[in-house]
Amino acid sequence: MVTPAQTLADLLDSMTREGELYETLPDGKVRCFACAHRCVIFPGKRGICQVRFNRGGRLYVPWGYVGALQCDPIEKKPFYHVLPGGRAMTFGMLGCDFRCIFCQNWIISQTLIDDQAGVRPMPLSPDKLIELARQYDAQMVASSYNEPLITSEWAVEIFKRAKREGFVTAYISNGNATPEVLDYLHPHLDCYKVDLKTMQDKNYRRLGGVLANVLKTIEMVHERGFWVEVVTLVIPGFNDSEGELREAARFIKSVSPDIPWHVTAFHPDYKMTDRGGTPPETLIRAAEIGYEEGLHFVYAGNLPGLVGRFENTYCPGCDALLIERYGFYIRQNRLQDGTCPDCGRAIPGIWRR
Ligand code: SF4
């Protein structure tokens, strides 16, 4: 509990333990490699995410709490090729390594960064979280809402138990990863959603990232055999030009045409309130571009009922309707053991536990 004299930073600093994703350097410094910032942190200082810090030459990392907890449709993550119609017990932590001005979860993600942000952490054990997942009939346990990479040690502690109990596990991430963190996660993590926010490096840097790191993450996640889906929030005047959307689609196809690409609608939030939401026609055009560039699965999200066929999954072989959706809800699922019932083509994804 936060006492009158105790700040949120004090409280969060007390809910930590020594991390594993770091190395020690001379003079008490440490280098964290939980995300691609690879912060070198002096004694008494914090990393860019603010929630990992150097105490006495050791890196301390968040442990033993959640900042948010909710049971959502798996489609909301969004994963459209993982256990359709299932539920994901989803936990978030606090803090982020990015500073996106349009963040929809800024209250938790910008903790210790923006004075207006921050919620009281809720102490929770992995066993209790898994018990809740079972009670709510979830099939997936997911880390989302803020950036999961920065709390990977805690996520692994939860995922170890989740995997033992047969849950599918997932990261909903900005894709600012390192090979080290992906190798660390690999035995415990099944699904990885990456945000591809823009194909312009200068715009990524305004958000606190680097385009090349995110592109590399998509490649590394796919190489390692995680199930990956990519999301681009299409923001008017920021990343919605035909050229940029085409470039994003081409890049994803170069990794694999079977990676689903979600183009989702923006709505004004946080510090980006100077423009309206994404019109359906922009989203439909973005989805058409994805298919024109050779991707097999492109989805238009956040505008249920307004984007025609682009909420559904079709067979890339014979164009048969396979999964019909309205928003997060499954209207029909015609897949048979992960294959098209009409032509027998195998459809990539995780269709059963
Ligand atoms: S997780 Fe935090 S401390 Fe570690 S490299 Fe990323 S921003 Fe820096």
PDB file of C-alpha atoms and ligand atoms in Angstrom, residues 32-35 37-39 41 47-49 52 97 150, ligand 1:
ATOM      1  CA  CYS A  32      20.175  -4.609 -19.724  1.00  0.00           C
ATOM      2  CA  PHE A  33      19.213  -6.556 -22.835  1.00  0.00           C
ATOM      3  CA  ALA A  34      15.515  -7.119 -22.206  1.00  0.00           C
ATOM      4  CA  CYS A  35      14.838  -4.746 -25.065  1.00  0.00           C
ATOM      5  CA  HIS A  37      17.599  -0.087 -26.143  1.00  0.00           C
ATOM      6  CA  ARG A  38      20.288  -2.102 -24.345  1.00  0.00           C
ATOM      7  CA  CYS A  39      20.515   0.535 -21.607  1.00  0.00           C
ATOM      8  CA  ILE A  41      22.657   1.882 -16.301  1.00  0.00           C
ATOM      9  CA  GLY A  47      16.697   2.324 -17.638  1.00  0.00           C
ATOM     10  CA  ILE A  48      14.648   4.151 -20.269  1.00  0.00           C
ATOM     11  CA  CYS A  49      11.579   2.134 -19.208  1.00  0.00           C
ATOM     12  CA  ARG A  52      14.288  -1.611 -14.284  1.00  0.00           C
ATOM     13  CA  ASP A  97      10.352   1.495 -23.423  1.00  0.00           C
ATOM     14  CA  ILE A 150      10.545  -4.968 -20.068  1.00  0.00           C
TER      15      ILE A 150
HETATM   16  S1  SF4 B   1      14.009  -3.087 -20.716  1.00  0.00           S
HETATM   17 FE1  SF4 B   1      14.238  -1.031 -19.835  1.00  0.00          FE
HETATM   18  S2  SF4 B   1      16.246  -1.011 -18.857  1.00  0.00           S
HETATM   19 FE2  SF4 B   1      16.185  -2.783 -20.229  1.00  0.00          FE
HETATM   20  S3  SF4 B   1      17.090  -2.078 -22.152  1.00  0.00           S
HETATM   21 FE3  SF4 B   1      14.876  -1.801 -22.323  1.00  0.00          FE
HETATM   22  S4  SF4 B   1      14.447   0.284 -21.632  1.00  0.00           S
HETATM   23 FE4  SF4 B   1      16.519  -0.240 -20.961  1.00  0.00          FE
END
